[in-house]
mmCIF file of C-alpha atoms in Angstrom:
data_model
loop_
_atom_site.group_PDB
_atom_site.id
_atom_site.type_symbol
_atom_site.label_atom_id
_atom_site.label_comp_id
_atom_site.label_asym_id
_atom_site.label_seq_id
_atom_site.Cartn_x
_atom_site.Cartn_y
_atom_site.Cartn_z
ATOM 1 C CA GLY A 25 13.040 -0.547 -13.379
ATOM 2 C CA GLU A 26 11.755 2.096 -11.514
ATOM 3 C CA ASN A 27 12.066 1.146 -7.892
ATOM 4 C CA VAL A 28 12.108 3.320 -4.313
ATOM 5 C CA GLU A 29 14.450 2.386 -1.574
ATOM 6 C CA GLN A 30 13.539 2.777 1.675
ATOM 7 C CA HIS A 31 15.501 2.840 5.289
ATOM 8 C CA PRO A 32 16.129 1.966 8.143
ATOM 9 C CA SER A 33 14.380 -1.195 7.640
ATOM 10 C CA THR A 34 13.628 -0.878 11.773
ATOM 11 C CA LEU A 35 14.234 2.191 13.486
ATOM 12 C CA SER A 36 13.944 2.158 17.527
ATOM 13 C CA VAL A 37 13.759 5.831 19.294
ATOM 14 C CA GLN A 38 12.927 7.051 22.932
ATOM 15 C CA GLU A 39 9.816 8.035 23.328
ATOM 16 C CA GLY A 40 9.215 12.120 23.005
ATOM 17 C CA ASP A 41 12.610 11.403 20.092
ATOM 18 C CA SER A 42 12.181 12.624 16.826
ATOM 19 C CA ALA A 43 12.281 9.666 13.962
ATOM 20 C CA VAL A 44 13.137 10.112 10.223
ATOM 21 C CA ILE A 45 12.465 7.747 7.477
ATOM 22 C CA LYS A 46 14.833 8.160 4.319
ATOM 23 C CA CYS A 47 13.508 7.317 0.651
ATOM 24 C CA THR A 48 15.286 7.349 -2.820
ATOM 25 C CA TYR A 49 13.215 6.960 -5.695
ATOM 26 C CA SER A 50 14.596 6.777 -9.728
ATOM 27 C CA ASP A 51 12.283 8.061 -11.707
ATOM 28 C CA SER A 52 13.108 11.184 -12.164
ATOM 29 C CA ALA A 53 9.076 11.709 -13.531
ATOM 30 C CA SER A 54 7.720 11.368 -9.882
ATOM 31 C CA ASN A 55 5.295 14.237 -8.411
ATOM 32 C CA TYR A 56 3.538 12.053 -6.157
ATOM 33 C CA PHE A 57 5.164 11.108 -2.627
ATOM 34 C CA PRO A 58 2.728 9.422 0.095
ATOM 35 C CA TRP A 59 3.597 7.852 3.263
ATOM 36 C CA TYR A 60 1.177 4.743 4.815
ATOM 37 C CA LYS A 61 1.412 3.218 8.264
ATOM 38 C CA GLN A 62 0.276 0.226 9.051
ATOM 39 C CA GLU A 63 -0.193 -0.589 12.930
ATOM 40 C CA LEU A 64 0.595 -3.908 13.698
ATOM 41 C CA GLY A 65 -2.555 -6.500 12.320
ATOM 42 C CA LYS A 66 -4.042 -2.966 10.356
ATOM 43 C CA ARG A 67 -4.418 -2.258 7.453
ATOM 44 C CA PRO A 68 -2.395 0.570 5.872
ATOM 45 C CA GLN A 69 -3.360 4.200 6.086
ATOM 46 C CA LEU A 70 -2.179 7.318 4.237
ATOM 47 C CA ILE A 71 -0.932 9.634 7.001
ATOM 48 C CA ILE A 72 0.769 12.261 4.758
ATOM 49 C CA ASP A 73 1.635 13.248 0.769
ATOM 50 C CA ILE A 74 3.666 15.650 -1.039
ATOM 51 C CA ARG A 75 3.681 16.854 -4.370
ATOM 52 C CA SER A 76 6.380 17.772 -6.311
ATOM 53 C CA ASN A 77 5.486 21.367 -6.988
ATOM 54 C CA VAL A 78 6.805 21.812 -2.668
ATOM 55 C CA GLY A 79 8.817 21.228 -0.576
ATOM 56 C CA GLU A 80 8.080 20.775 3.190
ATOM 57 C CA LYS A 81 4.644 19.179 4.102
ATOM 58 C CA LYS A 82 3.379 19.037 7.982
ATOM 59 C CA ASP A 83 0.756 18.116 9.829
ATOM 60 C CA GLN A 84 1.168 18.445 13.659
ATOM 61 C CA ARG A 85 3.597 16.331 14.260
ATOM 62 C CA ILE A 86 4.743 15.087 11.005
ATOM 63 C CA ALA A 87 6.781 16.323 7.960
ATOM 64 C CA VAL A 88 7.760 14.978 4.289
ATOM 65 C CA THR A 89 10.486 16.711 3.026
ATOM 66 C CA LEU A 90 11.028 16.373 -0.890
ATOM 67 C CA ASN A 91 14.696 17.019 -2.580
ATOM 68 C CA LYS A 92 13.476 16.306 -6.129
ATOM 69 C CA THR A 93 17.223 17.235 -7.038
ATOM 70 C CA ALA A 94 18.704 14.063 -5.043
ATOM 71 C CA LYS A 95 15.234 12.342 -5.941
ATOM 72 C CA HIS A 96 14.697 11.678 -1.939
ATOM 73 C CA PHE A 97 11.898 12.929 0.573
ATOM 74 C CA SER A 98 11.554 11.920 3.642
ATOM 75 C CA LEU A 99 8.900 11.341 6.939
ATOM 76 C CA HIS A 100 10.099 13.202 10.037
ATOM 77 C CA ILE A 101 7.876 12.181 13.154
ATOM 78 C CA THR A 102 8.454 14.906 16.256
ATOM 79 C CA GLU A 103 7.868 14.031 20.147
ATOM 80 C CA THR A 104 7.851 10.341 19.349
ATOM 81 C CA GLN A 105 4.500 8.443 21.152
ATOM 82 C CA PRO A 106 3.968 5.247 21.754
ATOM 83 C CA GLU A 107 0.804 4.978 19.159
ATOM 84 C CA ASP A 108 3.412 6.190 16.947
ATOM 85 C CA SER A 109 4.711 2.265 16.956
ATOM 86 C CA ALA A 110 3.873 1.131 13.009
ATOM 87 C CA VAL A 111 5.557 0.164 9.522
ATOM 88 C CA TYR A 112 5.454 3.252 7.876
ATOM 89 C CA PHE A 113 5.760 2.623 3.595
ATOM 90 C CA CYS A 114 6.900 5.082 1.267
ATOM 91 C CA ALA A 115 5.887 5.626 -1.918
ATOM 92 C CA ALA A 116 6.645 7.166 -5.393
ATOM 93 C CA SER A 117 3.990 7.620 -8.136
ATOM 94 C CA LEU A 118 3.942 9.471 -11.704
ATOM 95 C CA ALA A 119 0.795 11.129 -11.062
ATOM 96 C CA ARG A 120 -1.082 11.513 -14.350
ATOM 97 C CA ALA A 121 -4.359 12.718 -15.232
ATOM 98 C CA GLY A 122 -5.185 11.217 -11.629
ATOM 99 C CA ASN A 123 -4.133 8.314 -12.500
ATOM 100 C CA TYR A 124 -1.229 7.028 -9.767
ATOM 101 C CA GLN A 125 0.590 3.924 -9.953
ATOM 102 C CA LEU A 126 2.720 3.468 -6.963
ATOM 103 C CA ILE A 127 6.096 2.436 -6.766
ATOM 104 C CA TRP A 128 6.899 1.475 -2.911
ATOM 105 C CA GLY A 129 9.263 0.928 -0.138
ATOM 106 C CA ALA A 130 10.018 -2.030 1.829
ATOM 107 C CA GLY A 131 9.039 -0.161 4.684
ATOM 108 C CA THR A 132 10.555 0.546 8.384
ATOM 109 C CA LYS A 133 9.388 -0.581 11.655
ATOM 110 C CA LEU A 134 8.927 2.028 13.968
ATOM 111 C CA ILE A 135 9.892 1.095 17.593
ATOM 112 C CA ILE A 136 8.771 3.690 20.364
ATOM 113 C CA LYS A 137 10.690 2.723 23.613
ATOM 114 C CA PRO A 138 9.105 4.028 26.698
ATOM 115 C CA GLU B 14 -19.679 4.106 5.802
ATOM 116 C CA ALA B 15 -17.364 3.552 3.261
ATOM 117 C CA GLN B 16 -15.056 0.382 3.291
ATOM 118 C CA VAL B 17 -13.050 -1.823 1.131
ATOM 119 C CA THR B 18 -14.577 -5.224 2.746
ATOM 120 C CA GLN B 19 -12.194 -8.197 2.012
ATOM 121 C CA ASN B 20 -13.896 -11.979 2.356
ATOM 122 C CA PRO B 21 -12.324 -14.647 3.867
ATOM 123 C CA ARG B 22 -10.035 -12.219 6.539
ATOM 124 C CA TYR B 23 -8.526 -16.267 7.551
ATOM 125 C CA LEU B 24 -8.020 -18.889 5.197
ATOM 126 C CA ILE B 25 -6.131 -22.214 5.627
ATOM 127 C CA THR B 26 -6.226 -24.457 2.237
ATOM 128 C CA VAL B 27 -4.173 -27.397 1.058
ATOM 129 C CA THR B 28 -1.803 -27.079 -2.265
ATOM 130 C CA GLY B 29 -4.161 -27.140 -5.618
ATOM 131 C CA LYS B 30 -7.644 -26.316 -3.854
ATOM 132 C CA LYS B 31 -8.565 -23.255 -6.032
ATOM 133 C CA LEU B 32 -10.039 -20.568 -3.452
ATOM 134 C CA THR B 33 -11.291 -17.305 -4.158
ATOM 135 C CA VAL B 34 -10.651 -13.877 -2.290
ATOM 136 C CA THR B 35 -13.729 -10.983 -2.108
ATOM 137 C CA CYS B 36 -13.153 -7.329 -2.623
ATOM 138 C CA SER B 37 -15.483 -5.276 -2.880
ATOM 139 C CA GLN B 38 -15.240 -1.567 -2.417
ATOM 140 C CA ASN B 39 -18.646 0.850 -1.635
ATOM 141 C CA MET B 40 -17.238 4.455 -3.115
ATOM 142 C CA ASN B 41 -18.046 4.223 -6.713
ATOM 143 C CA HIS B 42 -14.024 3.842 -7.863
ATOM 144 C CA GLU B 43 -12.490 3.469 -10.601
ATOM 145 C CA TYR B 44 -9.368 1.637 -9.733
ATOM 146 C CA MET B 45 -8.800 -1.463 -7.935
ATOM 147 C CA SER B 46 -5.684 -3.493 -6.751
ATOM 148 C CA TRP B 47 -4.643 -6.944 -5.259
ATOM 149 C CA TYR B 48 -1.118 -6.557 -3.105
ATOM 150 C CA ARG B 49 0.632 -9.139 -0.995
ATOM 151 C CA GLN B 50 2.760 -8.167 1.436
ATOM 152 C CA ASP B 51 5.486 -10.587 3.008
ATOM 153 C CA PRO B 52 7.538 -9.641 5.823
ATOM 154 C CA GLY B 53 10.828 -7.789 4.840
ATOM 155 C CA LEU B 54 9.090 -7.349 1.141
ATOM 156 C CA GLY B 55 6.748 -4.654 1.810
ATOM 157 C CA LEU B 56 3.804 -4.188 -0.438
ATOM 158 C CA ARG B 57 3.826 -6.171 -3.849
ATOM 159 C CA GLN B 58 1.526 -5.536 -6.541
ATOM 160 C CA ILE B 59 -0.378 -8.645 -7.538
ATOM 161 C CA TYR B 60 -2.803 -7.256 -10.110
ATOM 162 C CA TYR B 61 -4.643 -3.678 -10.632
ATOM 163 C CA SER B 62 -8.167 -2.583 -12.914
ATOM 164 C CA MET B 63 -8.724 0.917 -13.869
ATOM 165 C CA ASN B 64 -11.587 0.577 -14.777
ATOM 166 C CA VAL B 65 -14.538 -1.919 -15.345
ATOM 167 C CA GLU B 66 -13.540 -5.100 -17.702
ATOM 168 C CA VAL B 67 -9.885 -3.638 -17.592
ATOM 169 C CA THR B 68 -7.231 -5.264 -15.300
ATOM 170 C CA ASP B 69 -3.226 -5.032 -15.672
ATOM 171 C CA LYS B 70 -0.066 -7.057 -14.540
ATOM 172 C CA GLY B 71 1.040 -6.373 -11.210
ATOM 173 C CA ASP B 72 4.390 -6.787 -10.126
ATOM 174 C CA VAL B 73 3.895 -10.877 -8.729
ATOM 175 C CA PRO B 74 0.707 -12.351 -11.459
ATOM 176 C CA GLU B 75 2.672 -15.673 -11.368
ATOM 177 C CA GLY B 76 -0.213 -17.883 -9.995
ATOM 178 C CA TYR B 77 -2.568 -15.472 -9.986
ATOM 179 C CA LYS B 78 -6.158 -14.353 -11.869
ATOM 180 C CA VAL B 79 -8.551 -11.787 -11.134
ATOM 181 C CA SER B 80 -11.831 -9.978 -12.821
ATOM 182 C CA ARG B 81 -13.461 -6.804 -12.635
ATOM 183 C CA LYS B 82 -16.904 -7.348 -13.973
ATOM 184 C CA GLU B 83 -18.761 -4.723 -11.883
ATOM 185 C CA LYS B 84 -17.112 -1.259 -11.099
ATOM 186 C CA ARG B 85 -17.439 -2.686 -6.581
ATOM 187 C CA ASN B 86 -16.003 -5.996 -7.244
ATOM 188 C CA PHE B 87 -12.299 -7.283 -7.624
ATOM 189 C CA PRO B 88 -11.910 -11.020 -6.527
ATOM 190 C CA LEU B 89 -8.068 -12.721 -6.310
ATOM 191 C CA ILE B 90 -8.635 -15.812 -7.328
ATOM 192 C CA LEU B 91 -6.155 -18.616 -6.914
ATOM 193 C CA GLU B 92 -6.447 -21.863 -9.636
ATOM 194 C CA SER B 93 -4.300 -24.244 -8.241
ATOM 195 C CA PRO B 94 -3.022 -22.580 -4.243
ATOM 196 C CA SER B 95 0.718 -23.645 -3.810
ATOM 197 C CA PRO B 96 2.752 -23.160 0.155
ATOM 198 C CA ASN B 97 4.637 -20.235 -1.777
ATOM 199 C CA GLN B 98 1.136 -18.017 -2.231
ATOM 200 C CA THR B 99 1.008 -17.863 1.681
ATOM 201 C CA SER B 100 0.572 -14.419 2.225
ATOM 202 C CA LEU B 101 -1.067 -11.999 3.763
ATOM 203 C CA TYR B 102 -3.079 -10.091 1.012
ATOM 204 C CA PHE B 103 -4.659 -6.673 0.262
ATOM 205 C CA CYS B 104 -7.432 -5.529 -1.729
ATOM 206 C CA ALA B 105 -7.110 -1.652 -2.468
ATOM 207 C CA SER B 106 -9.189 0.934 -4.255
ATOM 208 C CA ARG B 107 -9.659 4.580 -4.709
ATOM 209 C CA GLY B 108 -10.854 7.102 -7.676
ATOM 210 C CA GLN B 109 -8.895 8.005 -11.027
ATOM 211 C CA GLY B 110 -9.246 11.129 -12.423
ATOM 212 C CA ALA B 111 -9.433 14.609 -12.024
ATOM 213 C CA ALA B 112 -11.056 14.624 -8.387
ATOM 214 C CA SER B 113 -8.990 11.568 -7.134
ATOM 215 C CA THR B 114 -6.415 12.928 -4.439
ATOM 216 C CA GLY B 115 -4.026 9.691 -5.464
ATOM 217 C CA GLU B 116 -5.478 8.051 -1.409
ATOM 218 C CA LEU B 117 -5.383 4.129 -1.702
ATOM 219 C CA PHE B 118 -7.933 3.106 0.944
ATOM 220 C CA PHE B 119 -7.159 -0.387 1.806
ATOM 221 C CA GLY B 120 -9.562 -3.795 2.923
ATOM 222 C CA GLU B 121 -8.223 -5.206 6.278
ATOM 223 C CA GLY B 122 -6.780 -8.179 4.745
ATOM 224 C CA SER B 123 -7.133 -11.459 3.810
ATOM 225 C CA ARG B 124 -4.195 -14.341 5.507
ATOM 226 C CA LEU B 125 -3.800 -16.634 3.012
ATOM 227 C CA THR B 126 -2.237 -20.209 4.397
ATOM 228 C CA VAL B 127 -1.251 -22.888 1.900
ATOM 229 C CA LEU B 128 -0.206 -25.802 3.569
#
């Protein structure tokens, strides 16, 4: 069946360095790729998403890139800060007529070392 | 304030004692869903609902029931809870149709322990 693989499961980076989390999806028809951030004890919240008609999207220190040929997309966080410590989930979906049924990655725990 | 509200937030119960976790949203969203979150397994969908009176199984529906009698409410029912249903549960909602951005809005979570 459809699945999304997310790597690494844990990522530890020095404060100020960059972090990259990668997801690979299996359904080539997928066209919507969101990233959610879950801080400790909190709910997941959308931080950025990308659709298959673009290759990259940025929002301040975070960016997402999409490679449709290779069926993978990545989250990039630059100049990491302590508040970036969280679990990050990627997902993929075939968005059709406003209907999105997400397939989730297993999550990446990002640790920012001071 | 736009929100998804779950209750209870924390619950300890015993095997076999029926319980209901309520979920309510005030954003007039058509789509609602329940997830469970377990360490290393991410978010697994239990049930979802595209609209009133329409529900479908997700990836892990066994041992759970849902109902969608009203647009704003989507309760999760555990008829006979077992210890393997000890987990963190999230309700989520989003809009549907051309105006939807696809963003899921999550409740604060309900931590359930079944002894």
